[in-house]
């Protein structure tokens, strides 16, 4: 969806600010892995806040993972209904992607990782090719006058971009226990975040330079429209399907992570031997939730740009900061007790 409604032709500046704001967040998440090695999000919460409070917070994060997966599926459902499968019930494409996510999660984290790596390579390659083909349609005049809507709009869009997609990396805390013991989270998080930030910035600039801020603010899916403008010598055209492919592959990975994190959380709370026993049920709940989470696409867009950043703030920032503070205090107290015992 578009991201220049408030910032106009300075939407790329909003992305840069969001990247700058998210960098300390990545360091915070990585520090948690250093202080609480071998634990995932739910184990961290229980270790720092105790079984009862940690269990309550775990329930909140399970709900957040379910909701995030549901709204991602709904985005795809609205995209299919608006762009491609206009006569097909929205539930059908959502169920297709949701069940693929269930299959990937049931196959295990290694299969998820390998398939995500393959889809990432294919998706980025397609994105780079499309970006190069979009060069003839670029109009630098869309960048002028810079900051025509002022800094207030820039900061509003920066908050939106910070919450989606960068802040959603908090869900990867639920997978930290799957990292090899010698793999530092700093390397994984900052490396992946740098690539993601560059891709979001590049797509934002491409859409702005091809469509202009006024057109972007009136579209639900500007990337698809920007790619549809590509026409090279009357023989290379109508390649907007590549944009849809990138969207679907990224969506599949995101939904799989949401199902995995929610399933691991439920299994942790119920002391189940394996999370695989409930993956299908979690996936079906997510699909069903996606079908009625919004009344229509206008409500979806309003929530995404005006409400979601407030809703997500506790999960992405406030609770992780409190978790880090508790972990730091516990770590220092443990070190002091150890030093006292040695003396």
Short mmCIF file of C-alpha atoms in Angstrom, two decimals, residues 1-263:
data_model
loop_
_atom_site.label_atom_id
_atom_site.label_comp_id
_atom_site.label_asym_id
_atom_site.label_seq_id
_atom_site.Cartn_x
_atom_site.Cartn_y
_atom_site.Cartn_z
CA UNK A 1 0.00 0.00 0.00
CA UNK A 2 1.04 3.60 -0.39
CA UNK A 3 3.01 5.41 2.25
CA UNK A 4 3.14 9.02 1.08
CA UNK A 5 -0.26 10.29 2.17
CA UNK A 6 1.13 12.49 4.95
CA UNK A 7 4.71 13.07 3.77
CA UNK A 8 4.07 13.59 0.05
CA UNK A 9 7.26 13.59 -2.00
CA UNK A 10 9.36 13.21 1.16
CA UNK A 11 8.19 9.63 1.80
CA UNK A 12 11.73 8.38 1.23
CA UNK A 13 12.92 10.64 4.07
CA UNK A 14 10.27 9.05 6.29
CA UNK A 15 11.73 5.64 5.41
CA UNK A 16 15.24 6.81 6.34
CA UNK A 17 13.98 8.10 9.70
CA UNK A 18 12.16 4.82 10.33
CA UNK A 19 15.38 2.91 9.60
CA UNK A 20 17.30 5.12 12.03
CA UNK A 21 14.66 4.57 14.73
CA UNK A 22 14.62 0.81 14.20
CA UNK A 23 18.40 0.30 14.48
CA UNK A 24 18.45 0.63 18.31
CA UNK A 25 15.50 -1.78 18.41
CA UNK A 26 17.53 -4.43 16.58
CA UNK A 27 20.38 -3.93 19.08
CA UNK A 28 17.89 -4.30 21.92
CA UNK A 29 16.59 -7.61 20.55
CA UNK A 30 20.14 -8.87 20.04
CA UNK A 31 21.09 -7.88 23.60
CA UNK A 32 18.22 -10.01 24.91
CA UNK A 33 19.72 -13.05 23.20
CA UNK A 34 23.08 -12.31 24.84
CA UNK A 35 21.55 -11.98 28.31
CA UNK A 36 19.15 -14.92 27.94
CA UNK A 37 20.91 -17.39 25.60
CA UNK A 38 19.07 -20.45 24.37
CA UNK A 39 15.63 -19.00 25.17
CA UNK A 40 12.87 -17.82 22.88
CA UNK A 41 10.47 -14.95 23.57
CA UNK A 42 8.25 -16.99 25.89
CA UNK A 43 11.14 -18.40 27.87
CA UNK A 44 12.56 -14.87 28.24
CA UNK A 45 9.27 -13.50 29.54
CA UNK A 46 8.93 -16.32 32.06
CA UNK A 47 12.54 -16.03 33.24
CA UNK A 48 12.35 -12.27 33.84
CA UNK A 49 8.75 -11.70 34.99
CA UNK A 50 7.93 -15.04 36.58
CA UNK A 51 5.53 -17.76 35.55
CA UNK A 52 2.25 -15.89 36.10
CA UNK A 53 3.08 -12.46 34.65
CA UNK A 54 5.26 -14.08 31.99
CA UNK A 55 2.35 -16.32 31.04
CA UNK A 56 -0.02 -13.35 30.72
CA UNK A 57 2.49 -11.49 28.51
CA UNK A 58 3.02 -14.67 26.47
CA UNK A 59 -0.73 -14.79 25.81
CA UNK A 60 -0.58 -11.20 24.56
CA UNK A 61 2.26 -12.01 22.18
CA UNK A 62 0.46 -15.12 20.94
CA UNK A 63 -2.51 -12.89 20.16
CA UNK A 64 -0.23 -10.39 18.44
CA UNK A 65 1.30 -13.12 16.25
CA UNK A 66 -2.16 -14.43 15.33
CA UNK A 67 -3.42 -10.95 14.56
CA UNK A 68 -0.36 -10.01 12.52
CA UNK A 69 -0.69 -13.16 10.43
CA UNK A 70 -4.40 -12.52 9.97
CA UNK A 71 -3.99 -8.95 8.73
CA UNK A 72 -1.20 -10.09 6.39
CA UNK A 73 -3.55 -12.69 4.93
CA UNK A 74 -6.30 -10.10 4.65
CA UNK A 75 -3.94 -7.77 2.76
CA UNK A 76 -3.43 -10.59 0.26
CA UNK A 77 -7.16 -11.29 0.12
CA UNK A 78 -7.94 -7.65 -0.66
CA UNK A 79 -5.13 -7.57 -3.22
CA UNK A 80 -6.54 -10.64 -4.99
CA UNK A 81 -10.08 -9.31 -4.91
CA UNK A 82 -9.06 -5.87 -6.18
CA UNK A 83 -6.42 -6.76 -8.76
CA UNK A 84 -6.49 -10.35 -9.96
CA UNK A 85 -9.27 -12.70 -8.79
CA UNK A 86 -12.13 -10.22 -8.73
CA UNK A 87 -14.85 -12.90 -9.05
CA UNK A 88 -13.29 -15.32 -6.55
CA UNK A 89 -14.32 -15.27 -2.87
CA UNK A 90 -11.58 -13.65 -0.80
CA UNK A 91 -11.38 -16.67 1.50
CA UNK A 92 -10.03 -18.92 -1.27
CA UNK A 93 -6.65 -17.24 -1.90
CA UNK A 94 -6.24 -16.56 1.83
CA UNK A 95 -6.80 -20.22 2.59
CA UNK A 96 -4.30 -21.25 -0.10
CA UNK A 97 -1.49 -19.13 1.39
CA UNK A 98 -2.50 -19.97 4.97
CA UNK A 99 -2.41 -23.74 4.38
CA UNK A 100 0.95 -23.42 2.61
CA UNK A 101 2.19 -21.67 5.73
CA UNK A 102 0.83 -24.50 7.88
CA UNK A 103 2.66 -27.04 5.73
CA UNK A 104 5.93 -25.10 5.99
CA UNK A 105 5.66 -24.78 9.79
CA UNK A 106 4.81 -28.46 10.25
CA UNK A 107 7.89 -29.31 8.20
CA UNK A 108 10.08 -27.61 10.81
CA UNK A 109 12.19 -24.51 11.22
CA UNK A 110 14.96 -25.83 8.94
CA UNK A 111 12.55 -26.25 6.03
CA UNK A 112 11.15 -22.78 6.74
CA UNK A 113 14.66 -21.33 6.73
CA UNK A 114 15.76 -23.05 3.52
CA UNK A 115 12.56 -22.21 1.64
CA UNK A 116 12.70 -18.60 2.87
CA UNK A 117 16.28 -18.32 1.64
CA UNK A 118 15.31 -19.60 -1.81
CA UNK A 119 12.24 -17.36 -2.03
CA UNK A 120 14.32 -14.40 -0.84
CA UNK A 121 16.89 -14.88 -3.60
CA UNK A 122 14.20 -15.26 -6.27
CA UNK A 123 12.19 -12.32 -4.93
CA UNK A 124 15.14 -9.93 -4.66
CA UNK A 125 16.36 -10.90 -8.14
CA UNK A 126 12.90 -10.19 -9.57
CA UNK A 127 12.74 -6.92 -7.66
CA UNK A 128 16.11 -5.73 -8.97
CA UNK A 129 15.15 -6.58 -12.57
CA UNK A 130 11.85 -4.74 -12.22
CA UNK A 131 13.61 -1.73 -10.69
CA UNK A 132 16.01 -1.55 -13.64
CA UNK A 133 13.15 -1.84 -16.13
CA UNK A 134 11.36 1.03 -14.34
CA UNK A 135 14.20 3.50 -15.02
CA UNK A 136 12.69 4.86 -18.30
CA UNK A 137 9.51 5.79 -16.39
CA UNK A 138 11.30 7.72 -13.66
CA UNK A 139 10.46 11.41 -13.37
CA UNK A 140 12.83 13.29 -10.98
CA UNK A 141 10.47 16.29 -10.93
CA UNK A 142 8.23 14.34 -8.51
CA UNK A 143 10.85 15.06 -5.81
CA UNK A 144 10.19 18.81 -6.03
CA UNK A 145 9.44 20.82 -3.99
CA UNK A 146 11.02 18.80 -1.22
CA UNK A 147 9.10 18.67 2.05
CA UNK A 148 6.11 20.34 0.46
CA UNK A 149 3.88 18.98 3.25
CA UNK A 150 6.27 19.81 6.09
CA UNK A 151 8.09 17.72 8.69
CA UNK A 152 4.93 16.72 10.56
CA UNK A 153 3.80 14.50 7.71
CA UNK A 154 7.27 12.98 7.43
CA UNK A 155 7.27 11.96 11.10
CA UNK A 156 3.75 10.54 10.82
CA UNK A 157 4.79 8.30 7.91
CA UNK A 158 8.07 7.46 9.67
CA UNK A 159 6.05 6.12 12.61
CA UNK A 160 3.93 4.05 10.23
CA UNK A 161 6.98 2.59 8.47
CA UNK A 162 8.70 1.95 11.80
CA UNK A 163 5.75 -0.13 13.02
CA UNK A 164 5.31 -1.85 9.65
CA UNK A 165 7.48 -3.57 8.67
CA UNK A 166 10.55 -2.92 10.84
CA UNK A 167 9.09 -3.24 14.33
CA UNK A 168 7.45 -6.56 13.46
CA UNK A 169 10.88 -8.18 13.71
CA UNK A 170 10.01 -8.58 17.40
CA UNK A 171 8.39 -11.89 16.43
CA UNK A 172 11.83 -13.26 15.62
CA UNK A 173 12.45 -13.32 19.39
CA UNK A 174 10.18 -16.37 19.26
CA UNK A 175 12.75 -18.15 17.07
CA UNK A 176 15.95 -17.14 18.88
CA UNK A 177 16.30 -20.52 20.56
CA UNK A 178 16.65 -22.07 17.08
CA UNK A 179 19.83 -20.10 16.35
CA UNK A 180 23.08 -22.09 16.60
CA UNK A 181 24.80 -21.46 19.93
CA UNK A 182 27.74 -19.64 18.32
CA UNK A 183 25.62 -17.47 16.02
CA UNK A 184 25.37 -13.91 17.40
CA UNK A 185 21.95 -12.33 17.02
CA UNK A 186 23.62 -8.98 16.22
CA UNK A 187 24.91 -10.39 12.96
CA UNK A 188 21.59 -11.96 11.96
CA UNK A 189 19.36 -9.03 12.91
CA UNK A 190 21.49 -6.15 11.67
CA UNK A 191 22.42 -7.92 8.43
CA UNK A 192 18.81 -8.78 7.63
CA UNK A 193 17.60 -5.36 8.74
CA UNK A 194 20.12 -3.58 6.50
CA UNK A 195 18.91 -5.54 3.46
CA UNK A 196 15.25 -4.98 4.35
CA UNK A 197 15.81 -1.27 4.89
CA UNK A 198 17.52 -0.85 1.51
CA UNK A 199 14.73 -2.75 -0.26
CA UNK A 200 11.95 -0.72 1.39
CA UNK A 201 13.80 2.53 0.58
CA UNK A 202 14.36 1.47 -3.05
CA UNK A 203 10.71 0.47 -3.59
CA UNK A 204 9.48 3.68 -1.93
CA UNK A 205 11.69 5.81 -4.19
CA UNK A 206 10.73 3.82 -7.28
CA UNK A 207 7.01 4.24 -6.63
CA UNK A 208 7.43 7.96 -5.91
CA UNK A 209 9.52 8.66 -9.03
CA UNK A 210 7.26 6.64 -11.33
CA UNK A 211 3.81 7.58 -10.03
CA UNK A 212 4.22 10.79 -8.06
CA UNK A 213 2.96 11.48 -4.52
CA UNK A 214 -0.59 12.46 -5.52
CA UNK A 215 -1.20 9.24 -7.44
CA UNK A 216 0.38 7.06 -4.72
CA UNK A 217 -1.84 8.54 -2.02
CA UNK A 218 -4.93 7.55 -4.05
CA UNK A 219 -3.89 3.93 -4.65
CA UNK A 220 -4.23 0.85 -2.46
CA UNK A 221 -1.41 -1.06 -4.16
CA UNK A 222 0.99 1.44 -5.78
CA UNK A 223 3.83 -1.03 -6.38
CA UNK A 224 1.59 -3.10 -8.65
CA UNK A 225 0.52 0.00 -10.59
CA UNK A 226 4.12 1.28 -10.85
CA UNK A 227 5.27 -2.03 -12.38
CA UNK A 228 2.30 -2.03 -14.77
CA UNK A 229 3.72 1.20 -16.30
CA UNK A 230 6.75 -0.69 -17.65
CA UNK A 231 6.67 -0.81 -21.45
CA UNK A 232 9.98 -1.49 -23.20
CA UNK A 233 9.77 -1.19 -26.98
CA UNK A 234 6.21 -2.56 -27.15
CA UNK A 235 7.51 -6.09 -26.59
CA UNK A 236 8.13 -6.11 -22.81
CA UNK A 237 4.96 -5.08 -21.02
CA UNK A 238 2.28 -6.34 -18.65
CA UNK A 239 4.88 -7.73 -16.25
CA UNK A 240 3.07 -6.56 -13.12
CA UNK A 241 2.63 -10.24 -12.32
CA UNK A 242 6.22 -10.12 -11.04
CA UNK A 243 5.11 -7.63 -8.40
CA UNK A 244 2.33 -9.98 -7.35
CA UNK A 245 4.84 -12.85 -7.17
CA UNK A 246 7.15 -10.88 -4.86
CA UNK A 247 4.17 -9.95 -2.70
CA UNK A 248 2.97 -13.56 -2.38
CA UNK A 249 6.41 -14.98 -1.58
CA UNK A 250 7.05 -12.35 1.10
CA UNK A 251 3.56 -12.91 2.49
CA UNK A 252 4.09 -16.68 2.71
CA UNK A 253 7.27 -16.25 4.75
CA UNK A 254 5.59 -13.73 7.07
CA UNK A 255 2.51 -15.88 7.64
CA UNK A 256 4.69 -18.94 8.30
CA UNK A 257 6.66 -17.05 10.97
CA UNK A 258 3.43 -15.84 12.60
CA UNK A 259 1.98 -19.36 12.69
CA UNK A 260 5.26 -20.78 14.03
CA UNK A 261 5.60 -18.19 16.82
CA UNK A 262 1.94 -18.50 17.87
CA UNK A 263 2.14 -22.32 17.86
#
